[in-house]
Amino acid sequence: MHLSGTILLFTYVIPPAWALDAYGAAPADDPSADIPPIVIFAGLLFYCVGFHVLVQIPSGLLGTRLGPHHGGLVTYASTLAIAGVLTALALSVVLRREDAGELMQLWADFMVRGSLGLAGYVWITQRSREITKT
């Protein structure tokens, strides 16, 4: 799970749209209204850790348990399906947004970032199973 969390953290090198919007939310002539960069960085780190704990770890563990004998692609697909459901549940509970378009945009952002980390996790678990079989 450390690999998936590390990959997820590195995906935040390209910040999400809401973080970029936070930089431009204040008028240019009012510097006191700007959000300090440390707050945006802390928010990104909070979202990263929260997503890793609430979605990536459970979906990675469940997905690799459900499809160990079907191959890497089936395991990855089941892991992504579980992650999609958990992401939708977590976003709807935590954010309580009424705007479906905004919720869908956040869901897609989390899923793209999370899918890369989960791919690394599934790859590592498949390799470790191949090594232990020989």
PDB file of C-alpha atoms in Angstrom:
ATOM      1  CA  MET A   1       0.000   0.000   0.000  1.00  0.00           C
ATOM      2  CA  HIS A   2       2.978   2.306   0.400  1.00  0.00           C
ATOM      3  CA  LEU A   3       3.534   2.221  -3.351  1.00  0.00           C
ATOM      4  CA  SER A   4      -0.047   3.212  -4.142  1.00  0.00           C
ATOM      5  CA  GLY A   5       0.079   6.042  -1.621  1.00  0.00           C
ATOM      6  CA  THR A   6       3.382   7.287  -3.010  1.00  0.00           C
ATOM      7  CA  ILE A   7       2.090   7.195  -6.572  1.00  0.00           C
ATOM      8  CA  LEU A   8      -1.060   9.000  -5.446  1.00  0.00           C
ATOM      9  CA  LEU A   9       1.046  11.670  -3.759  1.00  0.00           C
ATOM     10  CA  PHE A  10       3.100  12.160  -6.910  1.00  0.00           C
ATOM     11  CA  THR A  11      -0.056  12.653  -8.980  1.00  0.00           C
ATOM     12  CA  TYR A  12      -0.661  15.818  -7.000  1.00  0.00           C
ATOM     13  CA  VAL A  13       2.384  17.372  -8.678  1.00  0.00           C
ATOM     14  CA  ILE A  14      -0.251  18.364 -11.227  1.00  0.00           C
ATOM     15  CA  PRO A  15      -2.726  20.065  -8.888  1.00  0.00           C
ATOM     16  CA  PRO A  16      -6.465  19.543  -9.285  1.00  0.00           C
ATOM     17  CA  ALA A  17      -8.661  22.278 -10.705  1.00  0.00           C
ATOM     18  CA  TRP A  18     -10.012  23.332  -7.316  1.00  0.00           C
ATOM     19  CA  ALA A  19      -6.475  24.023  -6.043  1.00  0.00           C
ATOM     20  CA  LEU A  20      -5.701  26.126  -9.098  1.00  0.00           C
ATOM     21  CA  ASP A  21      -8.970  27.996  -8.642  1.00  0.00           C
ATOM     22  CA  ALA A  22      -8.036  28.751  -5.026  1.00  0.00           C
ATOM     23  CA  TYR A  23      -4.998  30.664  -6.213  1.00  0.00           C
ATOM     24  CA  GLY A  24      -7.113  32.838  -8.494  1.00  0.00           C
ATOM     25  CA  ALA A  25     -10.149  33.216  -6.236  1.00  0.00           C
ATOM     26  CA  ALA A  26      -9.117  36.550  -4.737  1.00  0.00           C
ATOM     27  CA  PRO A  27      -8.977  39.838  -6.616  1.00  0.00           C
ATOM     28  CA  ALA A  28      -5.518  40.892  -7.694  1.00  0.00           C
ATOM     29  CA  ASP A  29      -5.698  44.189  -5.793  1.00  0.00           C
ATOM     30  CA  ASP A  30      -6.560  42.523  -2.445  1.00  0.00           C
ATOM     31  CA  PRO A  31      -3.572  40.422  -1.314  1.00  0.00           C
ATOM     32  CA  SER A  32      -5.085  39.846   2.128  1.00  0.00           C
ATOM     33  CA  ALA A  33      -7.870  37.771   0.553  1.00  0.00           C
ATOM     34  CA  ASP A  34      -5.506  35.261  -1.025  1.00  0.00           C
ATOM     35  CA  ILE A  35      -5.297  31.803   0.406  1.00  0.00           C
ATOM     36  CA  PRO A  36      -1.768  31.123   1.634  1.00  0.00           C
ATOM     37  CA  PRO A  37      -0.014  28.425  -0.382  1.00  0.00           C
ATOM     38  CA  ILE A  38       0.564  26.361   2.756  1.00  0.00           C
ATOM     39  CA  VAL A  39      -3.212  26.059   3.238  1.00  0.00           C
ATOM     40  CA  ILE A  40      -3.662  24.801  -0.318  1.00  0.00           C
ATOM     41  CA  PHE A  41      -0.757  22.381   0.149  1.00  0.00           C
ATOM     42  CA  ALA A  42      -2.241  21.153   3.437  1.00  0.00           C
ATOM     43  CA  GLY A  43      -5.608  20.664   1.739  1.00  0.00           C
ATOM     44  CA  LEU A  44      -4.014  18.623  -1.037  1.00  0.00           C
ATOM     45  CA  LEU A  45      -2.168  16.514   1.522  1.00  0.00           C
ATOM     46  CA  PHE A  46      -5.382  16.011   3.518  1.00  0.00           C
ATOM     47  CA  TYR A  47      -7.292  14.905   0.411  1.00  0.00           C
ATOM     48  CA  CYS A  48      -4.452  12.602  -0.578  1.00  0.00           C
ATOM     49  CA  VAL A  49      -4.238  10.894   2.823  1.00  0.00           C
ATOM     50  CA  GLY A  50      -8.012  10.730   3.197  1.00  0.00           C
ATOM     51  CA  PHE A  51      -8.475   9.164  -0.223  1.00  0.00           C
ATOM     52  CA  HIS A  52      -5.676   6.692   0.448  1.00  0.00           C
ATOM     53  CA  VAL A  53      -7.152   5.589   3.776  1.00  0.00           C
ATOM     54  CA  LEU A  54     -10.842   5.627   2.836  1.00  0.00           C
ATOM     55  CA  VAL A  55     -10.657   4.326  -0.733  1.00  0.00           C
ATOM     56  CA  GLN A  56      -7.311   3.016  -1.939  1.00  0.00           C
ATOM     57  CA  ILE A  57      -6.440   0.684   0.926  1.00  0.00           C
ATOM     58  CA  PRO A  58      -9.879  -0.991   1.210  1.00  0.00           C
ATOM     59  CA  SER A  59     -10.378  -1.296  -2.553  1.00  0.00           C
ATOM     60  CA  GLY A  60      -6.840  -2.583  -3.077  1.00  0.00           C
ATOM     61  CA  LEU A  61      -7.220  -5.226  -0.398  1.00  0.00           C
ATOM     62  CA  LEU A  62     -10.719  -6.277  -1.473  1.00  0.00           C
ATOM     63  CA  GLY A  63      -9.911  -6.246  -5.172  1.00  0.00           C
ATOM     64  CA  THR A  64      -6.825  -8.413  -4.805  1.00  0.00           C
ATOM     65  CA  ARG A  65      -8.742 -10.841  -2.571  1.00  0.00           C
ATOM     66  CA  LEU A  66     -11.667 -11.147  -4.997  1.00  0.00           C
ATOM     67  CA  GLY A  67      -9.690 -11.811  -8.150  1.00  0.00           C
ATOM     68  CA  PRO A  68      -6.354 -13.463  -7.327  1.00  0.00           C
ATOM     69  CA  HIS A  69      -6.803 -16.411  -9.687  1.00  0.00           C
ATOM     70  CA  HIS A  70      -8.229 -14.473 -12.633  1.00  0.00           C
ATOM     71  CA  GLY A  71      -5.141 -12.524 -13.611  1.00  0.00           C
ATOM     72  CA  GLY A  72      -3.978  -8.970 -13.275  1.00  0.00           C
ATOM     73  CA  LEU A  73      -6.542  -7.317 -15.541  1.00  0.00           C
ATOM     74  CA  VAL A  74      -9.554  -8.813 -13.754  1.00  0.00           C
ATOM     75  CA  THR A  75      -8.025  -7.982 -10.391  1.00  0.00           C
ATOM     76  CA  TYR A  76      -7.389  -4.410 -11.506  1.00  0.00           C
ATOM     77  CA  ALA A  77     -10.919  -4.062 -12.889  1.00  0.00           C
ATOM     78  CA  SER A  78     -12.484  -5.322  -9.660  1.00  0.00           C
ATOM     79  CA  THR A  79     -10.224  -3.016  -7.670  1.00  0.00           C
ATOM     80  CA  LEU A  80     -11.289  -0.034  -9.798  1.00  0.00           C
ATOM     81  CA  ALA A  81     -14.963  -0.944  -9.478  1.00  0.00           C
ATOM     82  CA  ILE A  82     -14.689  -1.070  -5.694  1.00  0.00           C
ATOM     83  CA  ALA A  83     -12.705   2.191  -5.697  1.00  0.00           C
ATOM     84  CA  GLY A  84     -15.358   3.877  -7.841  1.00  0.00           C
ATOM     85  CA  VAL A  85     -18.124   2.966  -5.437  1.00  0.00           C
ATOM     86  CA  LEU A  86     -16.105   3.926  -2.366  1.00  0.00           C
ATOM     87  CA  THR A  87     -15.083   7.229  -3.946  1.00  0.00           C
ATOM     88  CA  ALA A  88     -18.695   8.101  -4.765  1.00  0.00           C
ATOM     89  CA  LEU A  89     -19.787   7.226  -1.230  1.00  0.00           C
ATOM     90  CA  ALA A  90     -16.955   9.157   0.400  1.00  0.00           C
ATOM     91  CA  LEU A  91     -17.504  12.253  -1.732  1.00  0.00           C
ATOM     92  CA  SER A  92     -21.248  12.281  -1.207  1.00  0.00           C
ATOM     93  CA  VAL A  93     -20.905  11.855   2.564  1.00  0.00           C
ATOM     94  CA  VAL A  94     -18.003  14.238   3.115  1.00  0.00           C
ATOM     95  CA  LEU A  95     -18.892  17.029   0.691  1.00  0.00           C
ATOM     96  CA  ARG A  96     -22.701  16.825   0.658  1.00  0.00           C
ATOM     97  CA  ARG A  97     -22.810  18.655  -2.659  1.00  0.00           C
ATOM     98  CA  GLU A  98     -26.065  19.103  -4.476  1.00  0.00           C
ATOM     99  CA  ASP A  99     -24.424  19.887  -7.813  1.00  0.00           C
ATOM    100  CA  ALA A 100     -24.058  16.538  -9.601  1.00  0.00           C
ATOM    101  CA  GLY A 101     -21.736  17.996 -12.238  1.00  0.00           C
ATOM    102  CA  GLU A 102     -19.255  19.238  -9.642  1.00  0.00           C
ATOM    103  CA  LEU A 103     -19.436  15.954  -7.735  1.00  0.00           C
ATOM    104  CA  MET A 104     -18.817  14.028 -10.952  1.00  0.00           C
ATOM    105  CA  GLN A 105     -15.811  16.215 -11.762  1.00  0.00           C
ATOM    106  CA  LEU A 106     -14.303  15.566  -8.321  1.00  0.00           C
ATOM    107  CA  TRP A 107     -15.073  11.848  -8.610  1.00  0.00           C
ATOM    108  CA  ALA A 108     -13.329  11.655 -11.980  1.00  0.00           C
ATOM    109  CA  ASP A 109     -10.294  13.529 -10.637  1.00  0.00           C
ATOM    110  CA  PHE A 110      -9.975  11.192  -7.659  1.00  0.00           C
ATOM    111  CA  MET A 111     -10.478   8.109  -9.826  1.00  0.00           C
ATOM    112  CA  VAL A 112      -7.820   9.108 -12.364  1.00  0.00           C
ATOM    113  CA  ARG A 113      -5.309   9.814  -9.609  1.00  0.00           C
ATOM    114  CA  GLY A 114      -6.269   6.746  -7.600  1.00  0.00           C
ATOM    115  CA  SER A 115      -6.250   4.377 -10.564  1.00  0.00           C
ATOM    116  CA  LEU A 116      -2.553   4.997 -11.126  1.00  0.00           C
ATOM    117  CA  GLY A 117      -1.733   4.104  -7.541  1.00  0.00           C
ATOM    118  CA  LEU A 118      -3.976   1.058  -7.640  1.00  0.00           C
ATOM    119  CA  ALA A 119      -2.291  -0.106 -10.829  1.00  0.00           C
ATOM    120  CA  GLY A 120       1.024  -0.049  -8.997  1.00  0.00           C
ATOM    121  CA  TYR A 121      -0.458  -1.969  -6.075  1.00  0.00           C
ATOM    122  CA  VAL A 122      -2.024  -4.642  -8.285  1.00  0.00           C
ATOM    123  CA  TRP A 123       1.217  -4.991 -10.232  1.00  0.00           C
ATOM    124  CA  ILE A 124       3.212  -5.505  -7.014  1.00  0.00           C
ATOM    125  CA  THR A 125       0.740  -8.069  -5.634  1.00  0.00           C
ATOM    126  CA  GLN A 126       0.683  -9.990  -8.918  1.00  0.00           C
ATOM    127  CA  ARG A 127       4.497 -10.054  -9.041  1.00  0.00           C
ATOM    128  CA  SER A 128       4.736 -11.213  -5.442  1.00  0.00           C
ATOM    129  CA  ARG A 129       2.284 -14.043  -6.150  1.00  0.00           C
ATOM    130  CA  GLU A 130       4.330 -15.107  -9.178  1.00  0.00           C
ATOM    131  CA  ILE A 131       7.519 -15.099  -7.133  1.00  0.00           C
ATOM    132  CA  THR A 132       5.978 -17.148  -4.305  1.00  0.00           C
ATOM    133  CA  LYS A 133       4.603 -19.719  -6.792  1.00  0.00           C
ATOM    134  CA  THR A 134       8.055 -20.528  -8.126  1.00  0.00           C
TER     135      THR A 134
END
